[in-house]
Structures are given as structure tokens and as C-alpha cells.
Short mmCIF file of C-alpha atoms in Angstrom, two decimals:
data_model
loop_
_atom_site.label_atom_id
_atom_site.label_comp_id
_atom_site.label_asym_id
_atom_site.label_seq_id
_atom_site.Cartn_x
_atom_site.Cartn_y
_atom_site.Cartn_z
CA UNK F 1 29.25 -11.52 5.14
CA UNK F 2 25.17 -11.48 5.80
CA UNK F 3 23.22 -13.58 4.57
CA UNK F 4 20.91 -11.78 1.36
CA UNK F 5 17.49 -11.15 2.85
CA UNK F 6 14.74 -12.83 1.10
CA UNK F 7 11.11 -11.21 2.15
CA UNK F 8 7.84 -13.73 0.68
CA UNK F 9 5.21 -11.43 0.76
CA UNK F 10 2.06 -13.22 1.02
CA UNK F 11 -2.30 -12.83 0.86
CA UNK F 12 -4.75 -14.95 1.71
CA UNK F 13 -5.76 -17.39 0.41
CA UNK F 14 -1.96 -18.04 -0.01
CA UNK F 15 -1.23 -21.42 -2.07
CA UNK F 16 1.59 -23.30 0.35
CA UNK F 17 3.30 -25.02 -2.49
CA UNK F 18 4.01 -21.57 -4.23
CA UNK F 19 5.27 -20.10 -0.98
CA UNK F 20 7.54 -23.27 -0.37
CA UNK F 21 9.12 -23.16 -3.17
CA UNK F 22 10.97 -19.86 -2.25
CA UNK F 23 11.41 -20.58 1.41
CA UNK F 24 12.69 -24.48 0.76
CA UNK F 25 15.23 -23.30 -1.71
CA UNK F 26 16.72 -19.95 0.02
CA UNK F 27 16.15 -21.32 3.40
CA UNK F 28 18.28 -24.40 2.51
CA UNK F 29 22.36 -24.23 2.93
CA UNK F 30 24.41 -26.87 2.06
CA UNK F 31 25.88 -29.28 4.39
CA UNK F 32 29.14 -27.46 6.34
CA UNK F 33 28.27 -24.28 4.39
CA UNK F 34 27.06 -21.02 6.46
CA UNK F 35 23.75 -20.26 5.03
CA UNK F 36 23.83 -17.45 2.74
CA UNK F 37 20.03 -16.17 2.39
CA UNK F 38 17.35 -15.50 5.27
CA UNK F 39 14.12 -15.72 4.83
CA UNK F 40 11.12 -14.01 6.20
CA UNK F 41 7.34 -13.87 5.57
CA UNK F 42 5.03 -10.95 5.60
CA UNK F 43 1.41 -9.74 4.70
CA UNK F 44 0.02 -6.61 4.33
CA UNK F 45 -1.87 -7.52 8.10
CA UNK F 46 0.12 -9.47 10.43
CA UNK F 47 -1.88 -12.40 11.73
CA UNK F 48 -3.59 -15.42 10.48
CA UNK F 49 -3.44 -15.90 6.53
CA UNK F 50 -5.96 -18.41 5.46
CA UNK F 51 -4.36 -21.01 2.32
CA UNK F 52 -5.92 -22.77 -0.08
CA UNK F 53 -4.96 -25.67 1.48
CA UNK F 54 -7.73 -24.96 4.51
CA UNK F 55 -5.68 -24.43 6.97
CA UNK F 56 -4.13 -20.71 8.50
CA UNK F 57 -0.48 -19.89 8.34
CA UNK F 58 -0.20 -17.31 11.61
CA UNK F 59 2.44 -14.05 10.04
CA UNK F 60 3.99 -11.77 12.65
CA UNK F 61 5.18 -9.21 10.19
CA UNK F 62 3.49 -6.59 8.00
CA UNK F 63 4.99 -4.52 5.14
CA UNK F 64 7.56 -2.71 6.79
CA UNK F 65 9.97 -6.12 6.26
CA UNK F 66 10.36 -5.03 2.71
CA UNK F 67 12.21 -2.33 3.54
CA UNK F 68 14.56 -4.51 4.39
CA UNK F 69 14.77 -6.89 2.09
CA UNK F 70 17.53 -7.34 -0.60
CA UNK F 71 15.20 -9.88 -2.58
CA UNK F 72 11.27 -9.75 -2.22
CA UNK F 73 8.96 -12.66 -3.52
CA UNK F 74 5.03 -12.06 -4.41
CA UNK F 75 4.73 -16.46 -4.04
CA UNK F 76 1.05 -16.63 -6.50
CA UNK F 77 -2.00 -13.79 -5.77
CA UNK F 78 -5.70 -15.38 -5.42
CA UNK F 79 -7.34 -15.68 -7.49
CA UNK F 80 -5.47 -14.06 -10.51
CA UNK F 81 -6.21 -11.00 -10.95
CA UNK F 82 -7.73 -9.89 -7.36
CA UNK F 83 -7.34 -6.65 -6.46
CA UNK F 84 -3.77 -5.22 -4.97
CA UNK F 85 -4.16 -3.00 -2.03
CA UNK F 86 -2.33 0.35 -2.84
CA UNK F 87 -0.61 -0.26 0.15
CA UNK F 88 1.17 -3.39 -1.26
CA UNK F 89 2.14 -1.95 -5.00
CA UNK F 90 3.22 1.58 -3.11
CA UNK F 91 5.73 -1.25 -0.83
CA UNK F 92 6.33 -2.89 -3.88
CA UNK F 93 7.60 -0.20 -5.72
CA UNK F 94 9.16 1.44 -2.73
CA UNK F 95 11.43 -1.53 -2.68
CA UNK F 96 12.13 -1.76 -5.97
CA UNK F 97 13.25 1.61 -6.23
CA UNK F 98 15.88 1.40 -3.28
CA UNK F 99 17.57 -1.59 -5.24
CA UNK F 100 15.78 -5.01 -4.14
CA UNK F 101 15.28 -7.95 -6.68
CA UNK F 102 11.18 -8.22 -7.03
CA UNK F 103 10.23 -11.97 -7.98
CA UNK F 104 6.44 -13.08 -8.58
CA UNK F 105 5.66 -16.93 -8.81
CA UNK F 106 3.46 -17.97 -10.75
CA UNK F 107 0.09 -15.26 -10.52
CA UNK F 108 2.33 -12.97 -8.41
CA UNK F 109 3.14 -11.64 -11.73
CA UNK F 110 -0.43 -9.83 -11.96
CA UNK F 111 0.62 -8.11 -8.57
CA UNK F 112 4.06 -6.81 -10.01
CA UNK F 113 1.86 -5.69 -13.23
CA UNK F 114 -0.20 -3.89 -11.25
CA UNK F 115 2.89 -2.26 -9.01
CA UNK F 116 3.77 -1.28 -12.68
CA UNK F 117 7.03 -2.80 -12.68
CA UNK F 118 6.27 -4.48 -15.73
CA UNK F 119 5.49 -2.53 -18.10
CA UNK F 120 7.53 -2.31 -21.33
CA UNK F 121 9.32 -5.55 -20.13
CA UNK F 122 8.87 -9.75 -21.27
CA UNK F 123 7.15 -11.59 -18.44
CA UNK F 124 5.58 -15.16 -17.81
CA UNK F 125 2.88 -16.50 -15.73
CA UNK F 126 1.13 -19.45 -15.73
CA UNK F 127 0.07 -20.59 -18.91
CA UNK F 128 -3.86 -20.90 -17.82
CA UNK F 129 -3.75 -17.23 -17.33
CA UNK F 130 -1.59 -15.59 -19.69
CA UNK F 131 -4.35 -14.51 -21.78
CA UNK F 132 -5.62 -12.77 -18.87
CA UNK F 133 -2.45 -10.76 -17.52
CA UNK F 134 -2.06 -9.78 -21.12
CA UNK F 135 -5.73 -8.17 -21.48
CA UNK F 136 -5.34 -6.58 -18.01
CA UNK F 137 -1.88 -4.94 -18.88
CA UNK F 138 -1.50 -4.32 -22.85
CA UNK F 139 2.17 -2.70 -21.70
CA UNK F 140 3.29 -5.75 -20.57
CA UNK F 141 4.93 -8.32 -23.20
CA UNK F 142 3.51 -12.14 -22.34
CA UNK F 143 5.63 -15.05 -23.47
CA UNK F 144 3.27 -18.21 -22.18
CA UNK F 145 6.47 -19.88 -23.68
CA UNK F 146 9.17 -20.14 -21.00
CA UNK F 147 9.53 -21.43 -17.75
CA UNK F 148 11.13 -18.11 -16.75
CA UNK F 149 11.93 -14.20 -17.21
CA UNK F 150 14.99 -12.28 -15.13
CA UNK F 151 15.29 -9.08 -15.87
CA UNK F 152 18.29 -8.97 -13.38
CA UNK F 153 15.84 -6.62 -10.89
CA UNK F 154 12.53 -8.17 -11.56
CA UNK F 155 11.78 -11.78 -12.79
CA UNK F 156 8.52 -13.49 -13.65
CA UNK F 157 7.75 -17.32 -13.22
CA UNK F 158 5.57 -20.10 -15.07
CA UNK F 159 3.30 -22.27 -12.21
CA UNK F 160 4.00 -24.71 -9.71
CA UNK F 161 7.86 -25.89 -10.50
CA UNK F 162 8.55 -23.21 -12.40
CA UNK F 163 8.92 -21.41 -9.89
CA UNK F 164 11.37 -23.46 -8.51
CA UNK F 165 13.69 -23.07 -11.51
CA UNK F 166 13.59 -19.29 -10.76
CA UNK F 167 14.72 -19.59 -7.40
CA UNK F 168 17.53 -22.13 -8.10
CA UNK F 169 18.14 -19.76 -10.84
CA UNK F 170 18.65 -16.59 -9.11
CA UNK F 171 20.96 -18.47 -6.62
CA UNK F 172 22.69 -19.43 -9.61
CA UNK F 173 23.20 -15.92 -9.81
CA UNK F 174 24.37 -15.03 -6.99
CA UNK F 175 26.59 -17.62 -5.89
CA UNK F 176 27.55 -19.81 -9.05
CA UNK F 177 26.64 -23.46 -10.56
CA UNK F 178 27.86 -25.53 -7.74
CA UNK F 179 26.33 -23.40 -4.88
CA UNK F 180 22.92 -23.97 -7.05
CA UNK F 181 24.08 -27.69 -7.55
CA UNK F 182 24.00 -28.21 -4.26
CA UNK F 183 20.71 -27.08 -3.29
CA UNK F 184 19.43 -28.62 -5.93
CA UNK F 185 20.84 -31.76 -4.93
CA UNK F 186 19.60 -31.66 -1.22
CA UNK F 187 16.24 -30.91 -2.59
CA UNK F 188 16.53 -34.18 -4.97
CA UNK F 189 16.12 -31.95 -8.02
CA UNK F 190 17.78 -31.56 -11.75
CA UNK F 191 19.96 -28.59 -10.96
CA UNK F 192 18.88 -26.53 -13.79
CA UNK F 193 15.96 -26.43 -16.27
CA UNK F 194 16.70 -23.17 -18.37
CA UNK F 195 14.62 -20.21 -18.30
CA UNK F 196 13.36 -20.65 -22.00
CA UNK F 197 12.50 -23.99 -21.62
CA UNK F 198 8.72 -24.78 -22.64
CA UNK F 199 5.98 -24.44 -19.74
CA UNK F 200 4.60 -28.13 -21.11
CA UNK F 201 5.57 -30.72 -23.32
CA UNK F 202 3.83 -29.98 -26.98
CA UNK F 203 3.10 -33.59 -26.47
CA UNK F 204 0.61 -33.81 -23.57
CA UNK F 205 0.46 -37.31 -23.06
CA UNK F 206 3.15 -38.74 -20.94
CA UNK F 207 6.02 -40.65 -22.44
CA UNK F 208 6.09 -43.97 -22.32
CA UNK F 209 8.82 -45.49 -19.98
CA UNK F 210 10.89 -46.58 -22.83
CA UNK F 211 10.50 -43.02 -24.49
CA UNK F 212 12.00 -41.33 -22.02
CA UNK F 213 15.33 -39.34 -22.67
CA UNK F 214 16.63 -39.61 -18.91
CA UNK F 215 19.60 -42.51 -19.97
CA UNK F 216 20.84 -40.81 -23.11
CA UNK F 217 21.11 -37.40 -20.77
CA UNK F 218 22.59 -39.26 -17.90
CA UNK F 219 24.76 -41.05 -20.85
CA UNK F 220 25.61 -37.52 -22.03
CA UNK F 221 26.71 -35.81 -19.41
CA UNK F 222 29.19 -37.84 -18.38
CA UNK F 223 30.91 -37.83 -21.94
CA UNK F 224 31.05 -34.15 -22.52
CA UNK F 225 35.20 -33.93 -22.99
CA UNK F 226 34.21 -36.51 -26.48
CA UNK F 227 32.41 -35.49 -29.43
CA UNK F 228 28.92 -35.62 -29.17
CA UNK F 229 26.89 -35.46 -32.48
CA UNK F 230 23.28 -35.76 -33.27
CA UNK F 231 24.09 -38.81 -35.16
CA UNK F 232 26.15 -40.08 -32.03
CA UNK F 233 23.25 -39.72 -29.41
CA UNK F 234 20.43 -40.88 -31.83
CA UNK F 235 22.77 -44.35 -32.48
CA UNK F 236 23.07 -44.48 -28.71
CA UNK F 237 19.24 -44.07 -28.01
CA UNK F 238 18.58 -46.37 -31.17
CA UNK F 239 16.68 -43.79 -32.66
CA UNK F 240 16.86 -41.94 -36.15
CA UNK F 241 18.54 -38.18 -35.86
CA UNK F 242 14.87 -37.10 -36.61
CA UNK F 243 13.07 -39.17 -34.05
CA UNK F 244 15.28 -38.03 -31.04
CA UNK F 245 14.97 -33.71 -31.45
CA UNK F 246 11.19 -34.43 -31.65
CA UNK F 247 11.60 -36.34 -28.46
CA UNK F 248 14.04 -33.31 -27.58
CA UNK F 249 11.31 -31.01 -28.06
CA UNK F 250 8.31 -32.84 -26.71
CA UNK F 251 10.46 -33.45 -23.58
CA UNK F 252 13.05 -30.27 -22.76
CA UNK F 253 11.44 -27.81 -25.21
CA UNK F 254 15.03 -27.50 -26.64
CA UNK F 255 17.15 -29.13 -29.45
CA UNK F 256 19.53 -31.37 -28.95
CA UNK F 257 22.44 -29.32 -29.50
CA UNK F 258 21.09 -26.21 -27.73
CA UNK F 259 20.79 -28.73 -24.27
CA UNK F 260 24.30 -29.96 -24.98
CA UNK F 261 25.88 -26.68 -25.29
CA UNK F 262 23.62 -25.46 -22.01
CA UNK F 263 24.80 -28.67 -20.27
CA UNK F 264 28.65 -28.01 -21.77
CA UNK F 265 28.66 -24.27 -20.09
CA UNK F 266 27.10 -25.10 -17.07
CA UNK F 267 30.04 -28.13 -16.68
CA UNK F 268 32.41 -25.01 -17.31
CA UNK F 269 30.96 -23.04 -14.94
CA UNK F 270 31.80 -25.68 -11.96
CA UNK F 271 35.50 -26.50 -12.81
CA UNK F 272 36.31 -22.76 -13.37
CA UNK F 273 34.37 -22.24 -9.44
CA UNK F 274 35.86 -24.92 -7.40
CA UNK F 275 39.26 -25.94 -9.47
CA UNK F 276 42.41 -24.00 -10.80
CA UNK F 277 42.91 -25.20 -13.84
CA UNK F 278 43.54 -23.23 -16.61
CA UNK F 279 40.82 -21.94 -19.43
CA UNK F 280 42.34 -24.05 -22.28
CA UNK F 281 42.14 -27.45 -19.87
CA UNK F 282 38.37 -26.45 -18.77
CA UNK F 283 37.74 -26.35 -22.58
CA UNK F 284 39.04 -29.56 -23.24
CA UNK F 285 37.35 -31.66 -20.60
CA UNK F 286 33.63 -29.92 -21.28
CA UNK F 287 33.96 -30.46 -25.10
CA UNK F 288 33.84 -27.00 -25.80
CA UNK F 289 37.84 -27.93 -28.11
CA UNK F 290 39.57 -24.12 -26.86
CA UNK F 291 39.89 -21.26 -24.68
CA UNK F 292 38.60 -19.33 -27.53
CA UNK F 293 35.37 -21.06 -28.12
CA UNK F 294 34.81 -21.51 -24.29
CA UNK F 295 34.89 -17.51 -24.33
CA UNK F 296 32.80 -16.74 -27.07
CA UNK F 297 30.25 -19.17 -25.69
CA UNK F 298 30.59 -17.22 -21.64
CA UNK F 299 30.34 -14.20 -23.79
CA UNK F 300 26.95 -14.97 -25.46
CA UNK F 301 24.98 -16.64 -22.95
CA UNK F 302 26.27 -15.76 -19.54
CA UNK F 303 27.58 -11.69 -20.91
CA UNK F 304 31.40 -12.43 -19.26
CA UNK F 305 34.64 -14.01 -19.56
CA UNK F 306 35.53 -17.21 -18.10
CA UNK F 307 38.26 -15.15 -15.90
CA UNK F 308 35.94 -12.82 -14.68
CA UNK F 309 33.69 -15.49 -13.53
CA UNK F 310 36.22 -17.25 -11.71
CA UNK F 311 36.82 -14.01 -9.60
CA UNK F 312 33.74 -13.52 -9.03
CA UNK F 313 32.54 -16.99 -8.11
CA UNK F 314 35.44 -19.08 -6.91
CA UNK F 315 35.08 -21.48 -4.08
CA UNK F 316 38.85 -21.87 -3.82
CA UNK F 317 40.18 -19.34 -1.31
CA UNK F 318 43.00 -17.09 -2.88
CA UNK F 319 44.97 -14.42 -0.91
CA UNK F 320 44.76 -10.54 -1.58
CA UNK F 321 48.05 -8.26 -2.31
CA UNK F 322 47.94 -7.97 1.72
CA UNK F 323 48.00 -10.91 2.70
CA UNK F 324 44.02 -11.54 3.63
CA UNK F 325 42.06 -14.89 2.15
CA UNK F 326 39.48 -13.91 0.26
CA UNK F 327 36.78 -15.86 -1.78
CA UNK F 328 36.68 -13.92 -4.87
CA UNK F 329 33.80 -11.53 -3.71
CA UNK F 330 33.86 -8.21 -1.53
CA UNK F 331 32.13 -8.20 1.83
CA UNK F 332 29.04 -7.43 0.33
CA UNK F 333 29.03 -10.14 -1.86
CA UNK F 334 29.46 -8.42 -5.12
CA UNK F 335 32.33 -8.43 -7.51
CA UNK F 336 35.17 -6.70 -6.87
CA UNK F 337 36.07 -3.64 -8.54
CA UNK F 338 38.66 -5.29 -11.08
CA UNK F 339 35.69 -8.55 -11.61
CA UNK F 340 33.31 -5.39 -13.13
CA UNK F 341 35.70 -4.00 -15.48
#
């Protein structure tokens, strides 16, 4: 199977950090795993691309990579709200309509605004200049409120780390929790910060060392097969109920019980990839009490059934009617024909 192309289509002055955070997270594979994304980088002129960092970043490739590119990634546009060479939103679009994923980072949503693939559709940028993309392009819905927006073919980042969470996200996607996990992992990162999550604490002021809700998560996580109350983790934090979801909210930009449940699927997600057992056990040791409940909950925030993800994402190799060892996925890498129905 080849690897899904990845194209980071930068302009000068490019900000490194934005641009790293695509190529450190699909250029990464997992120890004693063939790497399953390549990554290139292009301009609209090959040659030297000045940064913001003061320094030149020397690009050998010029627009025509994006026609071969399976996922292409705008990494920030300076300064917000520049001008777009036609050249750029024509390749833009030109992609987009052959089938590639288009991702912006950060300001690289103004550039996919302007491409028009926007319009009508939720997106995010950073919070500094959401005001701005939404007086330049009244078609386009702003939420300054969330880390991330995936439309499945185009997807819109916050700043800085946001756009990490999009990337781990959209390998997430592709390949499952633990392939995400892992990456994550190498890259000494939480493995998932969801996409609704707030862009900044409400609370701007950092919390204090013995504020912060790292133990009680850490605490939590590894007790998701008991029952887990509000009650439960506020008398484990040695806080009142009322005291710990504002610290929810000032930290995650979530509720307790929303992170738990998020935290609970996600722990699904990994047994049903890399073990065999059955629905009803998976249920059990996430806290999620039956096979029932685990599928309503895979039906209403991943749209599937716990069976169908399993096909389509399982790490254990299982053996086709003729005798070949598959993976769960075509050669393509997309679900098999009985995984769509």
C-alpha cells in the first residue's frame, strides 16, 4: 500500500512552527511500522522562501505537486489576509475537485476562503483574527470557539497547537486511535484534544500548580471499567462537584462528563483495533456497562458501529475467504466494500 501523499503548500514569509506541525506529525512513523504518509513542500515559485523566523527555507517544487497530492496543507498565510495569487486558489480548487483533503493551519484558512472552498461551511482560525476572516467572507460561518473544523474534505485549524490536534486528528482518521496514539506518543504529546475544545482557557491566568487537573485525569483514565461520577472525581481531587467542572471548563473547555465519555470511546476505539475481544467485553472494561450503549455512543459521535470499525481499522491481521492476510483495509487503504454498507 503507498503511503497517502501529504503536499504543505507554503509563501513567504512562511512561519516554521506552522509548517512543522504538519511535516513532524505525517512525516513521523512509529517504531517497526512502514510509514504511511509522505510529505512534500511546495510554493507557487520554487526557490528560496523567506520565514518569519529570518532565515530562507530553499523549495524545489512549484504547484504542479498538488496534483498529486491525496492531502494538501495551506501551513498559516502572511500576514492574514494577503493577497492569494489566482494561480494558487485555481491549484487549490483544482485539487479539491479531483478528491484531495484541503487543510489550512491556522491563517491558511483565509487562503481556502478565498479558493472559495468555504463558503456555506463552519470554519476556525486563530482567534486574533476571526473577526477579520469573518468581515472578508460573510459566506463563511466563524466559530472562534474550537480548536478544530473537518468537514471530512476540508478542515480549518485554531493557531499554533491547534494545528497539531488537526493533524493527529486526521491521522486518527485514517488509520485509527492507536496509530494516532503512537505518534502522539513519539512526539511527547496528549494523544487527543477534541476538535470542540476551547481555543483558550476562559480563565487566562495560568493555574496554579496545585490547580491543575493533570492527576485526577491521569487518576481517571486508568479507572474507566469502575463507575466514575462527578461526586467520585470531585472527592478524589478534594474539591466540591461545583468547583471541579469550573476547573473542567477553565482547563479542557469541556464538562466533566463530556471528557469522560470522549476519553471512554477513544479507550474503545483501541481494544476494538488491536484486540479480539468481543463488543460486550470492550463495554465492560471502558465503563461504557453494554454492547448496546457502546453502539449508540460509536453511533453518535464517530457515525458507525463498533464492528464496522474494527474492519476497517484493525491492527490484528485476519485472513480473507481465499486464504490472503489482510489488515482490515483494501489496497488503497479504504474500507472494504462490506465495512461501507
Amino acid at each position: 500500500m503507498r503511503p497517502h501523499r501529504v503536499v504543505a503548500l507554503i509563501n513567504p514569509p512562511q512561519s516554521p512552527f506552522e509548517l512543522a506541525c504538519a511535516t513532524e506529525v505525517f512525516g513521523t512513523a512509529p517504531q517497526d511500522e512502514p510509514p504511511r504518509y509522505s510529505i512534500r513542500i511546495c510554493s507557487e515559485y520554487p526557490g528560496p522562501v523567506q520565514t518569519t523566523a529570518g532565515y530562507a527555507m530553499l523549495v524545489d517544487t512549484g504547484l504542479e505537486a498538488l496534483k498529486q497530492a491525496d492531502t494538501v496543507v495551506v501551513p498559516g498565510w502572511q500576514p492574514p489576509g494577503a493577497p492569494v495569487p489566482p494561480a494558487v486558489t485555481a491549484a487549490l480548487r483544482a485539487a479539491h475537485r479531483r478528491g484531495a483533503r484541503i487543510v489550512a493551519i491556522c491563517t491558511g484558512a483565509f487562503v481556502l476562503a478565498r479558493a472559495g472552498l468555504l463558503d456555506g461551511r463552519r470554519a476556525t482560525t486563530h482567534w486574533r483574527d476571526t473577526a477579520r476572516l469573518a468581515a472578508a467572507f460573510p459566506h463563511v460561518h466563524i466559530d472562534q470557539n474550537v480548536l478544530f473544523v473537518d468537514h471530512g474534505d476540508v478542515a480549518t485549524s485554531a493557531g499554533t497547537g491547534a494545528g497539531i490536534d488537526l493533524c493527529l486528528h486526521l491521522v486518527r482518521s485514517d488509520h485509527g486511535a492507536a496509530y494516532a496514539t503512537q505518534i502522539a506518543r513519539n512526539m511527547v504529546l496528549p494523544p487527543h484534544r477534541e476538535g470542540s475544545q476551547l481555543q483558550y482557557a476562559a480563565q487566562p491566568a495560568p493555574a496554579k500548580a496545585d490547580e491543575t487537573l493533570a492527576p485526577l485525569l491521569e487518576w481517571a483514565t486508568s479507572r474507566l471499567d469502575t463507575r466514575l461520577t462527578l461526586d467520585r472525581l470531585a472527592e478524589h481531587a478534594g474539591l466540591s462537584s461545583r468547583t471541579l467542572a469550573r476547573r473542567f471548563t477553565e482547563q479542557l473547555g469541556t464538562s466533566p462528563g463530556h471528557w469522560l465519555l470522549r476519553q471512554r470511546i477513544d479507550a474503545a476505539r483501541v481494544l476494538l483495533e488491536q484486540t479480539d475481544l468481543p463488543v460486550e467485553a470492550i463495554a465492560t472494561r471502558v465503563g461504557l456497562t453494554s454492547a448496546v450503549n457502546l453502539r449508540r455512543r460509536f453511533r453518535a459521535h464517530l457515525g458507525t458501529t463498533p464492528g464496522a470499525y474494527r474492519r476497517a481499522f484493525s491492527q490484528k491481521p485476519s485472513v480473507s475467504p481465499d486464504g490472503r492476510v489482510t489488515r482490515g483495509r483494501d489496497p488503497l487503504g479504504l474500507p472494504t466494500g462490506r465495512d461501507r454498507a
